[in-house]
GROMACS .gro file of C-alpha atoms in nm:
model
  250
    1UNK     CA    1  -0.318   1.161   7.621
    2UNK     CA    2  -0.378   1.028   7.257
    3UNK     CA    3  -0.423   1.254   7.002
    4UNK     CA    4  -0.692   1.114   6.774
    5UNK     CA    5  -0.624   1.043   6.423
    6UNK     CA    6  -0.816   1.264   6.152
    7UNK     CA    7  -0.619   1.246   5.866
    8UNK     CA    8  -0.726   0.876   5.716
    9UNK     CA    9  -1.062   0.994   5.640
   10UNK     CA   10  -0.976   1.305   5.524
   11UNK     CA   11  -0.729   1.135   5.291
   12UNK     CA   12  -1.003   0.890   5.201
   13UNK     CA   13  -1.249   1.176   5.153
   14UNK     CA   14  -1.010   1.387   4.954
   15UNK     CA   15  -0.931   1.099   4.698
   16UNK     CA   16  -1.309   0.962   4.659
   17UNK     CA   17  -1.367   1.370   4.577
   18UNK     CA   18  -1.102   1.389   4.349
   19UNK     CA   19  -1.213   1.052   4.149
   20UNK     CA   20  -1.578   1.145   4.170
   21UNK     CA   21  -1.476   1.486   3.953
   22UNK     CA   22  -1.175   1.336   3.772
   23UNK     CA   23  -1.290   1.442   3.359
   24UNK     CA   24  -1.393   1.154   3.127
   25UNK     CA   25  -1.041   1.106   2.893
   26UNK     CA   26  -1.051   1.047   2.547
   27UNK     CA   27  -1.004   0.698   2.407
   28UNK     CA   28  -0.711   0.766   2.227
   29UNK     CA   29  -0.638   0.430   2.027
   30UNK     CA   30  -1.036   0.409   1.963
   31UNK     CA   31  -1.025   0.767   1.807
   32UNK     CA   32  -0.721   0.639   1.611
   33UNK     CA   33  -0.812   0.329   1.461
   34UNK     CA   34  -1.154   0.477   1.396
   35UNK     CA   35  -0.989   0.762   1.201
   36UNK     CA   36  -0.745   0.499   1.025
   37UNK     CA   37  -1.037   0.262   0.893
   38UNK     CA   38  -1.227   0.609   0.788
   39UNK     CA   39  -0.967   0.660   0.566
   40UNK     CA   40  -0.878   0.320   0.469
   41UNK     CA   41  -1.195   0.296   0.334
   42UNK     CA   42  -1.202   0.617   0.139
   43UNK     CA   43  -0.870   0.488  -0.054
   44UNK     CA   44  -1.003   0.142  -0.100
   45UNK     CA   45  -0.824  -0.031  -0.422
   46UNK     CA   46  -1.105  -0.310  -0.460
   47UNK     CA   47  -1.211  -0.338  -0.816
   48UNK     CA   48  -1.516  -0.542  -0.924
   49UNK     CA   49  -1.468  -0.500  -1.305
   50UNK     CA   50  -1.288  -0.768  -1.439
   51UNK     CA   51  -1.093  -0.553  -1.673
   52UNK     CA   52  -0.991  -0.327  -1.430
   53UNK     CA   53  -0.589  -0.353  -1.229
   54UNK     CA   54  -0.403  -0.160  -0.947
   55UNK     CA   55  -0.030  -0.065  -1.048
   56UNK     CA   56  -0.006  -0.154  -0.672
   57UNK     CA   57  -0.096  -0.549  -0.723
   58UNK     CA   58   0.013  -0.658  -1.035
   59UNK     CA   59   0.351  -0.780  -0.909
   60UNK     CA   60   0.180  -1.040  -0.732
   61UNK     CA   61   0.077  -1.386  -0.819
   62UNK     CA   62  -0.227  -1.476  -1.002
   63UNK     CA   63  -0.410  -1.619  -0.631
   64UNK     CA   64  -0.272  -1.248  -0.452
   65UNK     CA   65  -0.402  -0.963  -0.764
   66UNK     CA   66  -0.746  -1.126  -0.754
   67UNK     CA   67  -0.770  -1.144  -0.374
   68UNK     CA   68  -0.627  -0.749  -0.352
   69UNK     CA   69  -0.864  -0.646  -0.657
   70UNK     CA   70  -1.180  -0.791  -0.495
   71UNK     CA   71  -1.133  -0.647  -0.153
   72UNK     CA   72  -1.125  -1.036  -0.007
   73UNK     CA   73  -0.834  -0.979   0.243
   74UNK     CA   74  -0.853  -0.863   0.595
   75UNK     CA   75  -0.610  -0.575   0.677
   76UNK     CA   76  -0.753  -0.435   0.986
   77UNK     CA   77  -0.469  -0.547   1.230
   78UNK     CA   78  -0.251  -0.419   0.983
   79UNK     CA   79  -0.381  -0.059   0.983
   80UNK     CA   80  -0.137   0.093   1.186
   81UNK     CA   81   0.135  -0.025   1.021
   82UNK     CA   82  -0.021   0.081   0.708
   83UNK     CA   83  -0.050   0.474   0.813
   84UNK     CA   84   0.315   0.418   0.962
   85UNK     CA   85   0.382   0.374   0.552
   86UNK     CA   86   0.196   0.619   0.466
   87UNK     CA   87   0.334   0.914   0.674
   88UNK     CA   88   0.680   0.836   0.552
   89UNK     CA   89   0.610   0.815   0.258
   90UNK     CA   90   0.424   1.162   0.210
   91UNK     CA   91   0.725   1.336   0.376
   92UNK     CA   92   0.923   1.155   0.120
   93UNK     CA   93   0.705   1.274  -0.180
   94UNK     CA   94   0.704   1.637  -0.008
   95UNK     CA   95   1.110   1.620   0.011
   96UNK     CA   96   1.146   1.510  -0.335
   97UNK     CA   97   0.931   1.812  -0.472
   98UNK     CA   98   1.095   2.067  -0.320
   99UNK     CA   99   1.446   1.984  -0.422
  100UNK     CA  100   1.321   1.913  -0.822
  101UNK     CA  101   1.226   2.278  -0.910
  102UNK     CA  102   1.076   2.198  -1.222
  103UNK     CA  103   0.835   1.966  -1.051
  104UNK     CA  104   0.507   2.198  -0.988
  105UNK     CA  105   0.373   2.204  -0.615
  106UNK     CA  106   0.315   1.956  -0.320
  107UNK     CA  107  -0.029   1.940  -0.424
  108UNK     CA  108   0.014   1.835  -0.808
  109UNK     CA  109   0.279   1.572  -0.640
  110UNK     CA  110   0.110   1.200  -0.765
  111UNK     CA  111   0.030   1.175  -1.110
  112UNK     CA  112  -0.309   1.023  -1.204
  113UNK     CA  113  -0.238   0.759  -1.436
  114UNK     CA  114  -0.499   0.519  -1.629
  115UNK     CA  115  -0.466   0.401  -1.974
  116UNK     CA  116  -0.613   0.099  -2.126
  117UNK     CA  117  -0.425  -0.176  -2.331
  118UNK     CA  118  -0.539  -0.536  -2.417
  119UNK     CA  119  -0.816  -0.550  -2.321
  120UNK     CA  120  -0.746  -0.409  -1.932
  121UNK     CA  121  -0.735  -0.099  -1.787
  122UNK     CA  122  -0.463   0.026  -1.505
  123UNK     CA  123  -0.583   0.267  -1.249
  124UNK     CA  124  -0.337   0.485  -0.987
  125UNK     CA  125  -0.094   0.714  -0.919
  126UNK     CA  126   0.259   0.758  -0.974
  127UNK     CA  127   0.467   0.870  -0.667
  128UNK     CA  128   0.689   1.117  -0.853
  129UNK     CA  129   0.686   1.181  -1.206
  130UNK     CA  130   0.988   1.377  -1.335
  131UNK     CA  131   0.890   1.480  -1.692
  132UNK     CA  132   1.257   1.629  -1.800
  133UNK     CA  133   1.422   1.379  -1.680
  134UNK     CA  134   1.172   1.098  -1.816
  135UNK     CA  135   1.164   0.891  -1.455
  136UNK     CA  136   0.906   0.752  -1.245
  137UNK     CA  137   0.964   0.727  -0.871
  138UNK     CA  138   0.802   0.488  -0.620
  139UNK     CA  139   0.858   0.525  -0.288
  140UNK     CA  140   0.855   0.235  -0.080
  141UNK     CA  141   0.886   0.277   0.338
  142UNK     CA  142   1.048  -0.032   0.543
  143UNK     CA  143   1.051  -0.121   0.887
  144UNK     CA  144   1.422  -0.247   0.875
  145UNK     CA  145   1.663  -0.366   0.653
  146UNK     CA  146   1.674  -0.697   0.758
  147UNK     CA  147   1.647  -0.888   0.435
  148UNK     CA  148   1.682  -0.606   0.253
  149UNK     CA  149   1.820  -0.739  -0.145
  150UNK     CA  150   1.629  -0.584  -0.444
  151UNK     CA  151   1.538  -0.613  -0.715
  152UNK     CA  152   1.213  -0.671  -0.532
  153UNK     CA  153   0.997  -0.774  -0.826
  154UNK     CA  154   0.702  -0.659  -0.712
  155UNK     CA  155   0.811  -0.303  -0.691
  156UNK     CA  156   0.912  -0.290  -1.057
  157UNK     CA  157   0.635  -0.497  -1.163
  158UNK     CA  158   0.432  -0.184  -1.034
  159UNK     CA  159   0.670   0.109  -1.142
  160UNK     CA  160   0.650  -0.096  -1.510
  161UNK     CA  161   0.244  -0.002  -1.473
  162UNK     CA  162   0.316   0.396  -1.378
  163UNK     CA  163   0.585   0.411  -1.708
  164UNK     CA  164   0.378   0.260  -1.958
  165UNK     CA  165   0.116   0.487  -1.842
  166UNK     CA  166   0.319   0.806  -1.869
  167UNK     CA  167   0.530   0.677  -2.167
  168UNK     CA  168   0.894   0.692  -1.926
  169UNK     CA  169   1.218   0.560  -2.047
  170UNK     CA  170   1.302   0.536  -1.671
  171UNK     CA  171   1.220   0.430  -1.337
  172UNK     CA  172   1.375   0.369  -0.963
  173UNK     CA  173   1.254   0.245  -0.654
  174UNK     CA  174   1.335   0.490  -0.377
  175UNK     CA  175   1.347   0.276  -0.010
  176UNK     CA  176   1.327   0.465   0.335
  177UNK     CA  177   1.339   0.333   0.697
  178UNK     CA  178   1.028   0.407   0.878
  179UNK     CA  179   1.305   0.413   1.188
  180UNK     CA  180   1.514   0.683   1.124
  181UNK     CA  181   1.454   0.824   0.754
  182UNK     CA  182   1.759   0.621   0.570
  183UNK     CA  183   1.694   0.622   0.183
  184UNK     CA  184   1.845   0.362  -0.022
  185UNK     CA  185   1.776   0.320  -0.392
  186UNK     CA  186   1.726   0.109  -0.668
  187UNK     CA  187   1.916   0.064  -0.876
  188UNK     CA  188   2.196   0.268  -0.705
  189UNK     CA  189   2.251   0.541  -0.920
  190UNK     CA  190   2.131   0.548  -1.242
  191UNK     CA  191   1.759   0.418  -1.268
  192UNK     CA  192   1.654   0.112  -1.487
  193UNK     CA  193   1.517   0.113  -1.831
  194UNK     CA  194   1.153   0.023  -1.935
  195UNK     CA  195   1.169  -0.373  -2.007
  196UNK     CA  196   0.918  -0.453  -2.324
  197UNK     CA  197   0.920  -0.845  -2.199
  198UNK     CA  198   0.877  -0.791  -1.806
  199UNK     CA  199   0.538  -0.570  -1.955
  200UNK     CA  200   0.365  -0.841  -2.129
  201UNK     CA  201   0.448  -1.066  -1.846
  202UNK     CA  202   0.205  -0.830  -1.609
  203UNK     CA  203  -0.044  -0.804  -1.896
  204UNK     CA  204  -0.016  -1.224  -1.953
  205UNK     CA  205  -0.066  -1.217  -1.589
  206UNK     CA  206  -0.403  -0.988  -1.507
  207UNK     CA  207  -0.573  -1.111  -1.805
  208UNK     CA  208  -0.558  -1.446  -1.645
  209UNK     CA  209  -0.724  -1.250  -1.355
  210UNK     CA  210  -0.957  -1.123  -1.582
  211UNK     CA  211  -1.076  -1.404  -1.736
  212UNK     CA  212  -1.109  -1.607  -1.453
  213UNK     CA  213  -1.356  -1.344  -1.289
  214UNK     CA  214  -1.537  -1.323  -1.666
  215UNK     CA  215  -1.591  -1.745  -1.673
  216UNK     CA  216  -1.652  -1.804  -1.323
  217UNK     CA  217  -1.757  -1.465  -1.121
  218UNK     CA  218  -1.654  -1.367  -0.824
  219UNK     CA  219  -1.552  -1.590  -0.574
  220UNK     CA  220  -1.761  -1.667  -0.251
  221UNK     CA  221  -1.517  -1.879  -0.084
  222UNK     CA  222  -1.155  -1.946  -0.077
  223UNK     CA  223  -1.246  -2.296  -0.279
  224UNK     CA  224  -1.423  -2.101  -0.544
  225UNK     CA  225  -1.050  -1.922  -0.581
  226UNK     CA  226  -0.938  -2.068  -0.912
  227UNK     CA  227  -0.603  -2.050  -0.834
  228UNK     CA  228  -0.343  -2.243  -0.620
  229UNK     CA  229  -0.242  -1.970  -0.285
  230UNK     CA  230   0.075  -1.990  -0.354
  231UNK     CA  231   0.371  -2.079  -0.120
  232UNK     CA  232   0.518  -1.784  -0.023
  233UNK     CA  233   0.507  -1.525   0.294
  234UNK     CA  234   0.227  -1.280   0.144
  235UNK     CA  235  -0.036  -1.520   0.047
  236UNK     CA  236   0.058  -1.786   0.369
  237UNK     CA  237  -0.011  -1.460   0.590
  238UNK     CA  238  -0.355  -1.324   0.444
  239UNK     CA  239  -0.653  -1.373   0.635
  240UNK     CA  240  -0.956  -1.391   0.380
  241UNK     CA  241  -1.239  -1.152   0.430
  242UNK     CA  242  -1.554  -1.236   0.209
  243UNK     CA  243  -1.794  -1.038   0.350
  244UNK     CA  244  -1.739  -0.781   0.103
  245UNK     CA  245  -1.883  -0.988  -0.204
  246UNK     CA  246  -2.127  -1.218  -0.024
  247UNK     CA  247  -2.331  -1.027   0.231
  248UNK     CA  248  -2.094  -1.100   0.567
  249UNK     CA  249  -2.028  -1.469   0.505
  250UNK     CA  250  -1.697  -1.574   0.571
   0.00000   0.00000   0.00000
């Protein structure tokens, strides 16, 4: 005698049941990027006053500050890797403060710093500002250390901005591996002096910037760009956005 066999459709009832009741998940990566471009947005460096310069973008060549300053570069794929940065480099700042006892609280870390000079004005904040000791720190976070040999120019183009702002003697780049926390510094050791030359080379650099905006407005296009893109990694790898500054034209 055959003994029928139940348990198929119960199996089959059981699952549809279980499916039909199963709770809606959250959409994790839309909730993060969502909350990444939030804040993106709220720290926007984009600049429309011609006078007006990131410490963050003045290392850069003439074709790179203006594209950074007027917002025309598309940085959405690189949002992740952007927060990535940023927590490291907020545990970095919060490390730093609590072994410099002099420095006053996690929440007075950054120091504002604008000043005007020439004819431009330099807006931002200065990682770690150590007022005894007369040094600027800027933290930088890296992925690896594959190609890893500094002086990176860019970095002490920018901690030149954050010195002449807060009148330091001294500056050094602090570097830390987004992989496992490894600092290196630079220069090893003792930090490097304030160069007088290197400074008017930044200024001789935005008011180019400047005055190109002032005679010619703000570019629409890439061809209304009056400078070369240079041949180098940064500007060969940015996408151009120009919907900021012409009503979502490309």
């Amino acid at each position: 005698m055959s003994v029928p066999d139940d348990t198929a459709p119960e199996a089959a009832h059981s699952d549809s049941s279980t499916a039909d009741n199963r709770p809606n998940v959250i959409d994790f990566e839309s909730v993060l990027d969502e909350q990444i471009a939030a804040e993106e947005e709220d720290g926007s460096h984009t600049e429309f006053d011609p006078r007006v310069f990131h410490p963050s973008s003045v290392g850069y060549s003439e074709w790179l500050i203006m594209v950074k300053k007027l917002g025309l570069s598309d940085t959405s794929d690189l949002r992740g890797t952007f927060k990535m940065g940023d927590l490291v480099h907020e545990y970095t700042q919060k490390a730093l403060v609590q072994a410099v006892e002099h420095i006053d609280g996690w929440d007075d870390i950054e120091t504002p710093v604008e000043f005007d000079e020439d004819g431009l004005t330099f807006v931002g904040h200065a990682d770690v500002y150590d007022p005894e000791a007369d040094i600027v720190y800027d933290i930088k976070s890296r992925g690896s250390w594959y190609n890893f040999d500094p002086p990176v120019d860019r970095h002490i183009d920018q901690l030149h901005c954050y010195m002449r702002g807060l009148d330091a003697q001294y500056g050094q780049v602090i570097y830390v591996s987004k992989k496992d926390m490894e600092v290196r510094t630079w220069p090893e050791g003792a930090p490097f002096t304030f160069d007088e030359a290197r400074w008017d080379e930044i200024k001789a650099r935005c008011k180019r910037v400047r005055d190109a905006i002032y005679d010619e407005g703000i570019p629409q296009s890439e061809a209304e760009i009056p400078f070369d893109r240079p041949d180098n990694y940064f500007a060969e790898s940015t996408e151009l956005d120009f919907s900021g500054v012409n009503g979502g034209g490309a």
